[in-house]
Amino acid sequence: MEYGILADRLFSHITQTPEQVEASYPRRQLPEGAQVTRMGPSPTGFMHLGNLYGALVDERLAHRTGGIFFLRIEDTDHKREVAGGVEAILSMFSAFGLPFDEGAAPAGEKGDYGPYYQSRRAEIYQTFAKSLVAQGMAYPCFCTEEELAAAHARQEANKENFGYYGPYAVWRDRPMEEIEAALAKGLPYVIRFRSEGSIENKLRHEDLVKGKMELTENDQDIVILKSDGIPTYHFAHVVDDHLMGTTTVVRGEEWLATLPVHLQLFRAMGWKPPRYAHTAQLMKIDEETGGKRKLSKRKDPELALAFYAREGYPAPCVLEYLMTLINSNFEEWRRANPDLPINDFPFSTKKMGGSGALFDMNKLRDVSKDVISRMTAGAVYEAVERWSAENDPDFHALFTRWPDKTRAFLAIGRGGRKPRKDLAVWADVKPYMDFLFDELFTPDYTLPERVSVGDAQSILRDFAGMFDQNDTPEAFFEKVKAIAAAHGYAADTKAYKQDPGRYKGAVGDVSMVIRVAVAGRQNAPDLQSVMQVMGREAVLSRLQRCLAALGEENCK
């Protein structure tokens, strides 16, 4: 068969050559060892944790080696594409602070290796498909869906492998006359790659995560161009990764089954393939069975990246937690370097686990608490202001009413070697500080067991008479100790423990009465610091309110 004539017949509109296309994509001038990675999401409107997991690996590989990290929109499957899908991708990665050096961008595209939308690269793919046809390495297939389904049924009945191969590749060696006749009838067709592989053969591959592997060769004549002239993922990514200079492809291990196809295509095109890093799937413990399973879009809301924005997980916390899953030595490094940015961590694919990564929401919350505890009060304020404006407008109005007071409250217990770790998500801020606002104040005046109502009233009256919002925490505690001694409570906890029968209780009981009156609960940050933020008038009002609840008319 005259393959060149067939190629011209199928692609009469393609006038450029593969060499001309390649001339438009010169080899990147990068430092030795620099890696070029890409994120290639589809605009389906659903961005999930696996996308972010892979993107973090991509970004670290590129930027730790002085390379390039680019965003390519793989939008060749129009059936799955949704309106606003690209915008959702850009918005989500922007929210997580992953900097793309090239690719799709809010203002269009940036970089010299575009277009970065696969839907805009149709003629590029067709140019290389035409070249394969001209070399006898690809051919048109006019099989209908019904014919393919019938072949599938025969394979199932015969207990054979499914697919288009061997005797089932019915258009593989058709004469030109039959192809011309089909074209003359206007029958739709796809372009298939002519595989020379055999399932009897093995190919060796060394994966950056999985290590050395043996894979079965591909014997399927896969579709590389669909009937509308748009490529399948298999063909598009091979062409794009070659032209764009991708050195390393990071993707989930579910793609391992198609790796022989991709390596075969690279070899057929005469191109050096990139290195592949097939990452472990994200797993979780199933609450019903107790066993491990994949994170599910249907069952697990935490799979969607939108979940973390809605709940108020700071982006750095999610990235920090993912890094604990990605590299086994990250937690040890973080303990030794609590204040260094995550980008200082010496990330390596050699430390990536080959089996399923177990996702644990409780562990994520613990990591998030650590990260938030290291943030400044100003940074926390700004983040909560943005989050509450979108997710809790009523609280946002209270939170921003007195910015200086709010910042001062958030600064309590922050910094130092042992900062407070009350907050895991921004949604925790409201219950953490709601007692500051009369609109949210719902007190629980449960007293310590060792304090009677009468003693509590006396303690609160005494404290109201000596309260000074400008006291240091030490000065405040001296006053509490004096009140304790005056009412039969040990001013020193050790003294109470040595002779509990001598006292009604200890100084901690007395300070707890004041805390319950002011904060309406037994758990709150350093009390004197809280009262400094609230101010004298608000504190005395709270004391009076508690006395009234305990049976006293007013604070004298």
Coordinates of C-alpha atoms in Angstrom, one line a residue:
M1 CA 0.0 0.0 0.0
E2 CA 1.1 3.5 -0.7
Y3 CA 1.0 4.8 2.8
G4 CA 2.0 8.3 1.7
I5 CA -1.0 8.5 -0.6
L6 CA -3.3 7.4 2.2
A7 CA -1.8 10.0 4.6
D8 CA -2.4 12.7 2.0
R9 CA -6.0 11.4 1.4
L10 CA -6.8 11.5 5.2
F11 CA -5.0 14.7 6.0
S12 CA -5.2 16.8 2.9
H13 CA -5.6 19.9 5.1
I14 CA -2.3 19.3 6.9
T15 CA 0.6 21.0 5.0
Q16 CA 3.2 21.4 7.6
T17 CA 5.7 18.7 8.5
P18 CA 6.7 17.3 11.9
E19 CA 10.1 18.9 11.4
Q20 CA 8.5 22.3 11.0
V21 CA 6.4 21.8 14.1
E22 CA 9.4 20.8 16.1
A23 CA 11.3 23.9 15.0
S24 CA 8.7 25.9 16.8
Y25 CA 9.5 24.2 20.1
P26 CA 13.3 24.6 20.6
R27 CA 15.0 22.7 23.3
R28 CA 14.8 24.4 26.6
Q29 CA 17.9 26.1 27.9
L30 CA 18.0 25.1 31.5
P31 CA 20.7 24.2 34.1
E32 CA 22.0 20.6 34.0
G33 CA 19.7 18.4 36.0
A34 CA 16.8 20.9 35.9
Q35 CA 13.4 19.1 35.6
V36 CA 10.4 20.2 33.6
T37 CA 7.1 19.0 35.0
R38 CA 3.5 19.7 34.1
M39 CA 0.1 19.6 35.7
G40 CA -2.5 18.5 33.2
P41 CA -6.0 18.6 34.7
S42 CA -9.2 18.3 32.7
P43 CA -11.8 21.1 33.1
T44 CA -14.5 19.0 34.6
G45 CA -15.2 21.4 37.5
F46 CA -14.0 18.9 40.1
M47 CA -10.6 19.5 41.6
H48 CA -9.6 16.8 44.1
L49 CA -6.9 16.1 46.6
G50 CA -5.1 13.8 44.2
N51 CA -4.7 16.7 41.8
L52 CA -3.0 18.7 44.6
Y53 CA -0.9 15.8 45.7
G54 CA 0.5 15.3 42.3
A55 CA 0.9 19.1 41.7
L56 CA 2.9 19.4 44.9
V57 CA 5.3 16.7 43.7
D58 CA 5.5 18.4 40.3
E59 CA 6.2 21.8 41.7
R60 CA 8.9 20.6 44.1
L61 CA 10.7 18.5 41.4
A62 CA 10.8 21.5 39.1
H63 CA 11.7 24.3 41.5
R64 CA 14.2 22.4 43.6
T65 CA 16.2 21.7 40.4
G66 CA 15.9 25.1 38.8
G67 CA 13.4 23.8 36.3
I68 CA 10.0 24.7 34.9
F69 CA 6.5 23.8 36.3
F70 CA 3.7 24.4 33.8
L71 CA 0.0 24.1 33.5
R72 CA -1.5 22.4 30.5
I73 CA -5.3 22.1 30.2
E74 CA -6.2 18.7 28.8
D75 CA -9.6 19.5 27.3
T76 CA -9.9 17.0 24.5
D77 CA -12.9 15.3 26.1
H78 CA -15.7 17.8 25.5
K79 CA -18.3 15.5 27.0
R80 CA -16.8 15.9 30.5
E81 CA -15.9 19.6 30.2
V82 CA -18.1 22.0 32.2
A83 CA -18.5 25.8 32.0
G84 CA -16.1 27.6 34.3
G85 CA -13.9 24.5 34.6
V86 CA -10.7 26.2 33.7
E87 CA -11.4 29.1 36.0
A88 CA -12.0 26.6 38.8
I89 CA -8.6 25.0 38.1
L90 CA -6.8 28.4 38.1
S91 CA -8.6 29.6 41.2
M92 CA -7.9 26.5 43.2
F93 CA -4.2 26.3 42.4
S94 CA -3.8 30.0 43.1
A95 CA -5.5 29.5 46.5
F96 CA -2.9 26.9 47.4
G97 CA 0.0 29.1 46.2
L98 CA 1.5 26.7 43.7
P99 CA 3.3 28.9 41.2
F100 CA 3.1 27.9 37.6
D101 CA 6.0 29.2 35.5
E102 CA 4.1 28.7 32.2
G103 CA 0.8 27.6 30.8
A104 CA -2.8 28.6 31.1
A105 CA -3.3 31.7 33.1
P106 CA -6.2 34.0 34.1
A107 CA -5.2 36.5 31.4
G108 CA -4.8 33.9 28.7
E109 CA -1.5 32.0 28.4
K110 CA 2.1 32.7 29.4
G111 CA 5.2 30.9 28.0
D112 CA 6.7 30.0 24.6
Y113 CA 5.6 26.4 24.4
G114 CA 1.9 26.8 23.9
P115 CA -0.9 26.6 23.1
Y116 CA -1.3 25.2 26.6
Y117 CA -4.9 24.1 25.8
Q118 CA -4.9 20.7 24.0
S119 CA -8.1 21.7 22.2
R120 CA -6.1 24.4 20.4
R121 CA -3.4 22.0 19.2
A122 CA -5.5 19.8 16.9
E123 CA -3.4 20.5 13.8
I124 CA -0.2 19.7 15.7
Y125 CA -1.5 16.2 16.7
Q126 CA -2.8 15.7 13.2
T127 CA 0.5 16.5 11.7
F128 CA 2.2 13.7 13.7
A129 CA -0.7 11.3 13.1
K130 CA -0.3 12.0 9.3
S131 CA 3.4 11.2 9.6
L132 CA 2.6 7.9 11.3
V133 CA 0.1 7.0 8.6
A134 CA 2.7 7.8 5.9
Q135 CA 5.1 5.4 7.6
G136 CA 2.5 2.6 7.8
M137 CA 2.5 3.0 11.6
A138 CA -1.2 4.1 11.8
Y139 CA -4.3 3.6 9.8
P140 CA -8.0 4.5 9.6
C141 CA -10.6 2.3 11.3
F142 CA -14.2 2.5 10.2
C143 CA -15.7 0.1 12.8
T144 CA -19.0 1.1 14.2
E145 CA -19.9 0.9 17.9
E146 CA -22.1 -2.1 17.2
E147 CA -19.2 -3.9 15.5
L148 CA -16.9 -3.2 18.4
A149 CA -19.5 -4.3 20.9
A150 CA -20.0 -7.6 19.0
A151 CA -16.2 -8.2 19.0
H152 CA -16.2 -7.6 22.7
A153 CA -18.9 -10.1 23.2
R154 CA -17.0 -12.7 21.3
Q155 CA -13.8 -12.0 23.3
E156 CA -15.8 -12.4 26.5
A157 CA -17.4 -15.7 25.3
N158 CA -13.9 -17.0 24.3
K159 CA -12.4 -15.8 27.5
E160 CA -9.9 -13.7 25.5
N161 CA -8.3 -10.3 26.3
F162 CA -10.6 -7.4 25.4
G163 CA -9.5 -4.9 22.8
Y164 CA -8.6 -4.2 19.2
Y165 CA -5.8 -6.6 18.3
G166 CA -4.9 -9.6 16.1
P167 CA -7.9 -11.0 14.4
Y168 CA -10.1 -8.4 15.9
A169 CA -8.1 -5.5 14.3
V170 CA -10.3 -5.9 11.2
W171 CA -9.2 -2.7 9.5
R172 CA -5.5 -3.1 10.2
D173 CA -4.5 -4.5 6.7
R174 CA -7.5 -3.5 4.5
P175 CA -6.5 -2.7 0.9
M176 CA -6.6 0.8 -0.3
E177 CA -9.7 0.1 -2.4
E178 CA -11.8 -0.7 0.6
I179 CA -10.5 2.3 2.5
E180 CA -11.3 4.5 -0.5
A181 CA -14.8 3.0 -0.7
A182 CA -15.5 3.7 2.9
L183 CA -14.2 7.3 2.6
A184 CA -16.4 7.8 -0.5
K185 CA -19.4 6.8 1.5
G186 CA -18.5 9.4 4.1
L187 CA -18.2 6.8 6.9
P188 CA -16.8 8.1 10.2
Y189 CA -13.4 6.7 11.2
V190 CA -10.7 6.9 13.8
I191 CA -7.0 6.7 13.4
R192 CA -5.4 3.7 15.2
F193 CA -1.8 3.1 16.0
R194 CA -0.4 -0.1 14.5
S195 CA 1.1 -2.0 17.4
E196 CA 4.0 -4.3 16.9
G197 CA 3.9 -5.5 20.5
S198 CA 3.1 -8.9 21.9
I199 CA 1.7 -9.9 25.3
E200 CA 4.4 -12.6 25.2
N201 CA 7.0 -10.0 25.7
K202 CA 8.1 -8.0 28.7
L203 CA 9.6 -4.5 28.8
R204 CA 11.7 -3.2 31.6
H205 CA 11.0 0.2 33.2
E206 CA 12.4 2.0 36.2
D207 CA 9.9 4.2 37.8
L208 CA 10.9 7.1 40.1
V209 CA 8.6 5.9 42.8
K210 CA 7.9 2.2 42.1
G211 CA 11.5 1.4 41.2
K212 CA 12.4 -1.3 38.7
M213 CA 9.5 -3.0 37.0
E214 CA 8.6 -5.5 34.3
L215 CA 5.6 -4.7 32.2
T216 CA 3.7 -6.6 29.5
E217 CA 4.1 -5.1 26.0
N218 CA 1.1 -3.5 24.5
D219 CA -0.5 -5.4 21.6
Q220 CA -3.5 -3.2 21.1
D221 CA -4.1 -1.0 18.1
I222 CA -5.2 1.9 20.2
V223 CA -7.1 5.0 18.9
I224 CA -4.8 8.0 18.6
L225 CA -7.3 10.3 16.8
K226 CA -11.0 10.2 17.4
S227 CA -13.5 10.7 14.6
D228 CA -13.6 14.4 15.1
G229 CA -9.8 14.7 14.6
I230 CA -9.2 15.3 18.3
P231 CA -6.5 13.1 19.9
T232 CA -7.0 10.6 22.8
Y233 CA -5.1 11.3 26.0
H234 CA -2.5 8.7 25.1
F235 CA -1.4 10.4 21.9
A236 CA -1.9 14.0 23.0
H237 CA 0.3 13.7 26.1
V238 CA 3.1 12.0 24.2
V239 CA 3.2 14.7 21.5
D240 CA 2.9 17.5 24.0
D241 CA 5.4 16.2 26.5
H242 CA 7.9 15.8 23.7
L243 CA 7.4 19.3 22.2
M244 CA 7.1 21.1 25.6
G245 CA 10.3 19.4 26.9
T246 CA 8.7 17.6 29.8
T247 CA 11.4 15.6 31.6
T248 CA 9.3 14.1 34.4
V249 CA 5.6 13.0 34.4
V250 CA 4.0 12.6 37.8
R251 CA 0.7 10.8 37.9
G252 CA -1.3 8.3 39.9
E253 CA -0.5 4.6 39.9
E254 CA -3.8 3.9 38.2
W255 CA -2.0 5.0 34.9
L256 CA 0.6 2.2 35.2
A257 CA -1.6 -0.1 33.0
T258 CA -1.3 2.3 30.1
L259 CA 2.5 3.0 30.5
P260 CA 3.4 0.3 27.9
V261 CA 1.2 2.1 25.4
H262 CA 2.9 5.5 26.1
L263 CA 6.4 4.1 26.0
Q264 CA 5.6 2.3 22.7
L265 CA 4.3 5.6 21.2
F266 CA 7.4 7.5 22.2
R267 CA 9.6 4.8 20.7
A268 CA 7.6 4.8 17.5
M269 CA 7.9 8.6 17.2
G270 CA 11.7 8.3 17.7
W271 CA 11.5 10.4 20.9
K272 CA 13.1 10.0 24.3
P273 CA 10.3 9.4 26.8
P274 CA 10.2 11.5 30.1
R275 CA 10.8 9.7 33.4
Y276 CA 7.6 8.6 35.1
A277 CA 6.7 8.9 38.8
H278 CA 3.6 6.9 39.5
T279 CA 2.4 8.0 42.9
A280 CA 0.5 5.9 45.5
Q281 CA -3.3 6.3 45.7
L282 CA -4.8 8.2 48.6
M283 CA -6.5 5.8 50.9
K284 CA -8.5 6.0 54.1
I285 CA -9.8 3.7 56.8
D286 CA -13.4 2.8 56.1
E287 CA -15.6 3.5 59.1
E288 CA -17.9 0.6 58.3
T289 CA -15.4 -2.1 57.5
G290 CA -12.3 -0.9 59.3
G291 CA -10.3 -1.7 56.1
K292 CA -8.5 0.6 53.7
R293 CA -10.1 1.9 50.6
K294 CA -9.6 4.7 48.0
L295 CA -10.9 8.1 48.8
S296 CA -14.3 8.4 47.0
K297 CA -15.9 11.4 45.3
R298 CA -19.3 10.0 46.4
K299 CA -18.5 9.1 50.0
D300 CA -15.7 11.4 51.1
P301 CA -16.3 15.2 51.0
E302 CA -12.6 15.7 51.9
L303 CA -11.6 14.5 48.5
A304 CA -12.8 17.8 46.9
L305 CA -10.3 20.7 47.2
A306 CA -13.3 23.0 47.7
F307 CA -13.9 21.2 51.0
Y308 CA -10.8 22.7 52.5
A309 CA -11.6 26.3 51.5
R310 CA -15.1 25.9 52.8
E311 CA -14.1 24.5 56.2
G312 CA -11.3 27.0 56.5
Y313 CA -8.2 24.9 56.3
P314 CA -5.3 27.3 55.5
A315 CA -3.6 26.3 52.3
P316 CA -0.2 25.9 53.9
C317 CA -1.6 23.4 56.4
V318 CA -3.0 21.2 53.6
L319 CA 0.3 21.3 51.7
E320 CA 2.3 20.6 54.9
Y321 CA 0.1 17.5 55.6
L322 CA 0.3 16.3 52.1
M323 CA 4.1 16.5 52.3
T324 CA 4.0 14.1 55.3
L325 CA 2.3 11.6 53.0
I326 CA 4.6 12.3 50.1
N327 CA 8.0 12.0 51.8
S328 CA 8.5 9.7 54.7
N329 CA 11.2 11.9 56.3
F330 CA 9.3 15.1 56.3
E331 CA 7.9 15.0 59.8
E332 CA 11.4 14.3 61.2
W333 CA 12.7 17.3 59.3
R334 CA 9.8 19.5 60.5
R335 CA 10.5 18.7 64.1
A336 CA 14.1 19.7 63.6
N337 CA 13.2 22.8 61.6
P338 CA 9.9 24.1 63.0
D339 CA 10.3 27.6 61.7
L340 CA 11.7 27.0 58.2
P341 CA 9.4 27.3 55.1
I342 CA 8.3 24.0 53.6
N343 CA 10.2 24.8 50.4
D344 CA 13.5 24.4 52.3
F345 CA 12.7 20.7 52.8
P346 CA 15.0 18.5 50.7
F347 CA 12.2 16.7 48.8
S348 CA 13.1 13.5 46.9
T349 CA 11.1 10.9 45.0
K350 CA 13.4 8.3 46.6
K351 CA 11.5 9.0 49.9
M352 CA 8.1 8.4 48.3
G353 CA 6.2 5.3 49.3
G354 CA 5.1 2.9 46.7
S355 CA 2.0 1.7 48.5
G356 CA -1.3 3.5 49.3
A357 CA -0.9 6.8 51.3
L358 CA -3.3 6.7 54.2
F359 CA -5.2 10.0 54.6
D360 CA -6.2 10.8 58.1
M361 CA -8.4 13.8 58.9
N362 CA -7.3 13.8 62.6
K363 CA -3.7 13.9 61.6
L364 CA -4.5 16.8 59.2
R365 CA -6.1 18.7 62.0
D366 CA -3.0 18.2 64.2
V367 CA -0.7 19.4 61.4
S368 CA -3.0 22.3 60.8
K369 CA -2.9 23.3 64.5
D370 CA 0.9 23.3 64.4
V371 CA 1.0 25.5 61.3
I372 CA -1.6 28.0 62.6
S373 CA 0.2 28.2 65.9
R374 CA 3.3 29.5 64.1
M375 CA 1.4 32.2 62.2
T376 CA 1.4 35.8 63.5
A377 CA -1.8 37.2 64.9
G378 CA -1.9 39.6 61.9
A379 CA -1.7 36.8 59.4
V380 CA -4.5 34.9 61.3
Y381 CA -6.7 38.0 61.4
E382 CA -6.3 38.5 57.6
A383 CA -7.0 34.9 56.8
V384 CA -10.1 34.7 59.1
E385 CA -11.4 38.1 57.7
R386 CA -11.3 36.7 54.1
W387 CA -12.7 33.3 55.1
S388 CA -15.6 34.6 57.3
A389 CA -16.6 37.2 54.7
E390 CA -17.4 34.4 52.3
N391 CA -18.5 31.6 54.7
D392 CA -19.9 33.3 57.8
P393 CA -21.0 36.9 57.1
D394 CA -22.6 37.4 60.5
F395 CA -19.5 36.4 62.4
H396 CA -17.4 38.5 59.9
A397 CA -19.3 41.6 61.0
L398 CA -18.4 40.9 64.7
F399 CA -14.9 39.8 64.0
T400 CA -14.0 43.0 62.1
R401 CA -16.0 45.3 64.4
W402 CA -12.9 46.1 66.6
P403 CA -9.9 45.0 64.5
D404 CA -7.4 46.0 67.1
K405 CA -9.1 44.1 69.9
T406 CA -9.5 41.1 67.7
R407 CA -5.8 41.1 66.8
A408 CA -4.9 41.5 70.4
F409 CA -7.0 38.5 71.4
L410 CA -5.5 36.4 68.6
A411 CA -2.1 37.3 69.9
I412 CA -2.7 35.8 73.3
G413 CA -0.5 32.7 73.8
R414 CA 0.9 33.0 70.3
G415 CA 4.6 32.8 69.7
G416 CA 7.3 31.4 72.0
R417 CA 8.4 27.8 72.4
K418 CA 5.0 26.5 73.4
P419 CA 2.3 28.4 71.5
R420 CA -1.4 27.7 72.0
K421 CA -2.9 25.2 69.5
D422 CA -6.6 25.9 69.7
L423 CA -7.3 26.4 66.0
A424 CA -7.2 23.7 63.3
V425 CA -9.5 25.5 60.8
W426 CA -10.8 29.0 60.5
A427 CA -14.2 27.7 61.4
D428 CA -12.8 27.1 64.9
V429 CA -12.2 30.8 65.5
K430 CA -15.8 31.6 66.1
P431 CA -16.3 29.1 69.0
Y432 CA -12.8 30.0 70.3
M433 CA -13.6 33.7 70.8
D434 CA -17.4 33.9 70.7
F435 CA -17.5 34.9 74.4
L436 CA -16.0 38.3 73.5
F437 CA -19.2 39.3 71.8
D438 CA -22.4 39.9 73.7
E439 CA -24.3 38.7 70.6
L440 CA -22.7 35.3 70.9
F441 CA -22.2 35.0 74.6
T442 CA -24.0 32.0 76.0
P443 CA -22.4 31.4 79.4
D444 CA -22.2 28.2 81.3
Y445 CA -21.9 29.2 84.9
T446 CA -21.0 25.8 86.2
L447 CA -18.8 26.4 89.3
P448 CA -15.8 24.3 90.4
E449 CA -16.9 21.4 92.6
R450 CA -15.2 22.8 95.7
V451 CA -16.7 26.3 95.5
S452 CA -20.2 27.0 96.9
V453 CA -22.5 29.6 95.4
G454 CA -22.0 31.8 98.4
D455 CA -18.3 31.7 98.1
A456 CA -18.5 32.4 94.4
Q457 CA -20.5 35.5 95.0
S458 CA -18.0 36.8 97.6
I459 CA -15.1 36.0 95.3
L460 CA -16.6 37.9 92.4
R461 CA -17.6 40.9 94.6
D462 CA -14.0 41.1 95.9
F463 CA -12.5 40.8 92.5
A464 CA -14.7 43.5 91.1
G465 CA -13.5 45.8 93.7
M466 CA -9.8 45.3 92.9
F467 CA -9.9 44.6 89.2
D468 CA -7.4 46.6 87.1
Q469 CA -7.3 45.8 83.4
N470 CA -3.7 47.0 83.2
D471 CA -2.4 44.5 85.7
T472 CA 0.2 42.0 84.5
P473 CA -0.7 38.4 84.6
E474 CA 1.5 38.1 87.7
A475 CA -0.2 41.1 89.5
F476 CA -3.6 39.6 88.6
F477 CA -2.6 36.3 90.2
E478 CA -1.4 37.9 93.3
K479 CA -4.8 39.4 93.8
V480 CA -6.5 36.1 93.2
K481 CA -4.2 34.5 95.8
A482 CA -5.2 37.2 98.3
I483 CA -8.9 36.6 97.6
A484 CA -8.3 32.8 98.0
A485 CA -6.7 33.2 101.4
A486 CA -9.4 35.6 102.6
H487 CA -12.1 33.0 101.9
G488 CA -10.4 29.8 103.2
Y489 CA -8.8 28.6 100.0
A490 CA -5.1 27.7 99.8
A491 CA -3.1 30.5 98.1
D492 CA -0.6 27.9 97.1
T493 CA -1.6 24.7 95.3
K494 CA 1.2 22.7 96.9
A495 CA -0.1 23.7 100.3
Y496 CA -3.5 22.4 99.5
K497 CA -2.1 19.1 98.2
Q498 CA -0.1 18.6 101.4
D499 CA -3.1 19.3 103.7
P500 CA -6.4 19.3 101.8
G501 CA -8.5 19.0 104.9
R502 CA -7.3 22.5 106.1
Y503 CA -8.8 24.4 103.1
K504 CA -12.0 24.6 101.1
G505 CA -10.0 24.3 97.9
A506 CA -7.1 25.9 96.1
V507 CA -6.3 29.1 94.4
G508 CA -7.1 27.5 91.0
D509 CA -10.7 27.1 92.1
V510 CA -10.9 30.8 92.8
S511 CA -9.4 31.8 89.5
M512 CA -11.8 29.4 87.8
V513 CA -14.8 31.2 89.3
I514 CA -13.5 34.5 87.8
R515 CA -12.9 32.8 84.4
V516 CA -16.4 31.3 84.4
A517 CA -17.9 34.7 85.1
V518 CA -15.9 36.6 82.5
A519 CA -15.7 34.0 79.7
G520 CA -18.8 31.9 80.5
R521 CA -16.8 28.7 80.4
Q522 CA -13.9 27.0 82.1
N523 CA -11.6 26.8 79.1
A524 CA -10.2 30.1 77.7
P525 CA -6.8 31.8 77.0
D526 CA -4.9 33.6 79.7
L527 CA -7.6 35.3 81.7
Q528 CA -5.8 38.6 82.5
S529 CA -4.8 39.0 78.9
V530 CA -8.4 38.4 77.8
M531 CA -9.7 41.0 80.3
Q532 CA -7.2 43.5 79.0
V533 CA -8.7 43.0 75.5
M534 CA -12.2 43.2 76.8
G535 CA -11.7 46.4 78.9
R536 CA -12.9 47.4 82.4
E537 CA -16.5 48.1 81.5
A538 CA -17.1 44.8 79.7
V539 CA -15.4 42.8 82.5
L540 CA -17.4 44.4 85.3
S541 CA -20.6 43.8 83.2
R542 CA -19.8 40.2 83.0
L543 CA -19.1 39.9 86.7
Q544 CA -22.5 41.5 87.4
R545 CA -24.2 39.2 85.0
C546 CA -22.8 36.2 86.7
L547 CA -23.7 37.5 90.1
A548 CA -27.2 38.0 89.0
A549 CA -27.3 34.5 87.6
L550 CA -26.0 33.2 91.0
G551 CA -28.7 35.2 92.9
E552 CA -27.0 38.5 93.5
E553 CA -28.8 41.6 92.1
N554 CA -25.7 43.7 91.3
C555 CA -22.0 43.9 91.7
K556 CA -21.2 46.1 94.7

